[in-house]
C-alpha positions as MATLAB code, in Angstrom:
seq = 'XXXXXXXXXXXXXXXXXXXXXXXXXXXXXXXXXXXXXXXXXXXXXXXXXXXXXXXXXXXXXXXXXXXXXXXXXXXXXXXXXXXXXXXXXX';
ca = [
     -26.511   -8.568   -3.961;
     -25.239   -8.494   -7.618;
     -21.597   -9.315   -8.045;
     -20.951   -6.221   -9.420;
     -21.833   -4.458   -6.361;
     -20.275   -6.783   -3.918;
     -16.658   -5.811   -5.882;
     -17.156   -2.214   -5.282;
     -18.298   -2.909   -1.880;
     -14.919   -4.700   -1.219;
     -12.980   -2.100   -3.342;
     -14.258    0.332   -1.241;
     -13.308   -1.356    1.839;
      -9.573   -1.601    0.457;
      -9.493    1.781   -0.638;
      -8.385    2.984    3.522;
      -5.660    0.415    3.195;
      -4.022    1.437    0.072;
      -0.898    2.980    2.472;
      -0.606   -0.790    3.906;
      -0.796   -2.060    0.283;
       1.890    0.307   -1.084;
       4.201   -0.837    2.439;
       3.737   -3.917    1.340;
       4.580   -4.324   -2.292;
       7.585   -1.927   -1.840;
       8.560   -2.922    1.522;
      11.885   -4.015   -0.464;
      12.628   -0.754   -1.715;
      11.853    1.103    1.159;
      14.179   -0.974    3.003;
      17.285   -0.222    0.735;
      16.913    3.047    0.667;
      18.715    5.052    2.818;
      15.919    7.415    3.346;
      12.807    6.018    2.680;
      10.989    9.188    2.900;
      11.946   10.007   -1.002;
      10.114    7.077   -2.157;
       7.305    7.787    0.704;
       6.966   11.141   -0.615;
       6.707   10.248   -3.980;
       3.263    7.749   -2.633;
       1.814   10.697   -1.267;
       1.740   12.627   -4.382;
       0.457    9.615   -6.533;
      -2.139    8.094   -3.612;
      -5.044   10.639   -4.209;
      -4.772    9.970   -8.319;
      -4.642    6.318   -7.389;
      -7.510    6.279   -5.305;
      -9.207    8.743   -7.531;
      -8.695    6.320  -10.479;
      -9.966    2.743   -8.752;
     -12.851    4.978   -7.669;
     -13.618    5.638  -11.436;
     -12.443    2.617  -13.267;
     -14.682    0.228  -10.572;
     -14.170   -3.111   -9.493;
     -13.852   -4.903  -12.541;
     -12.241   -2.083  -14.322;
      -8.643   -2.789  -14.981;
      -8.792   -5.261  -17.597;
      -6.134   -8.516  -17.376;
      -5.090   -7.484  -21.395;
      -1.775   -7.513  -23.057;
      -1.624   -3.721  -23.189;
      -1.733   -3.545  -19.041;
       0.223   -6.613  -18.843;
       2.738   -4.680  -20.846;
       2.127   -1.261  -18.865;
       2.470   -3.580  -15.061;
       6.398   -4.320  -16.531;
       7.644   -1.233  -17.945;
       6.441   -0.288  -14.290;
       8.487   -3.170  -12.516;
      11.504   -2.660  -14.620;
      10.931    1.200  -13.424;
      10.876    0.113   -9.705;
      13.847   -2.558  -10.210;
      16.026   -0.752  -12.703;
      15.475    2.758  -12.646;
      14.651    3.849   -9.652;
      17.524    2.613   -7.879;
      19.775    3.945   -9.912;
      17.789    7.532   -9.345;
      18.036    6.932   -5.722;
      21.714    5.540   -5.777;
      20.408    2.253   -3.924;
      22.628   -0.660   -5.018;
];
């Protein structure tokens, strides 16, 4: 089986699990939140574009470049910084 086809094999396999992957990287922030369903909420809305997207871009689609280096921090200072201060989590 060509590699490229054993990655999508496996990205499809992790595609079901993508609500035990978000649990996981945010399990801080869903913890300090006082209700968890905001954040939750805001998953659901984003999870169909998300799996939409992997389904598109493939297995060896998101490139390991500056310019999504750079995108993957604005996005962490979002979740650290800004969001809390949205949600009024200290």
């Amino acid at each position: 089986m060509p590699t490229n086809s054993l990655l999508r094999m496996c990205l499809q396999n992790m595609l079901p699990k993508l609500d035990a992957v978000f649990h996981d990287v945010f399990s801080k922030e869903l913890l300090q939140q006082q209700d968890h369903r905001f954040l939750e909420g805001m998953w659901e809305a984003v999870k169909p574009h998300t799996a939409a997207f992997l389904n598109a871009i493939g297995p060896g689609g998101v490139p390991f470049s500056p310019v999504w280096r750079h995108r993957l921090k604005k996005l962490k200072h979002t979740i650290e910084n800004d969001l809390p201060q949205i949600l009024h989590v200290k």
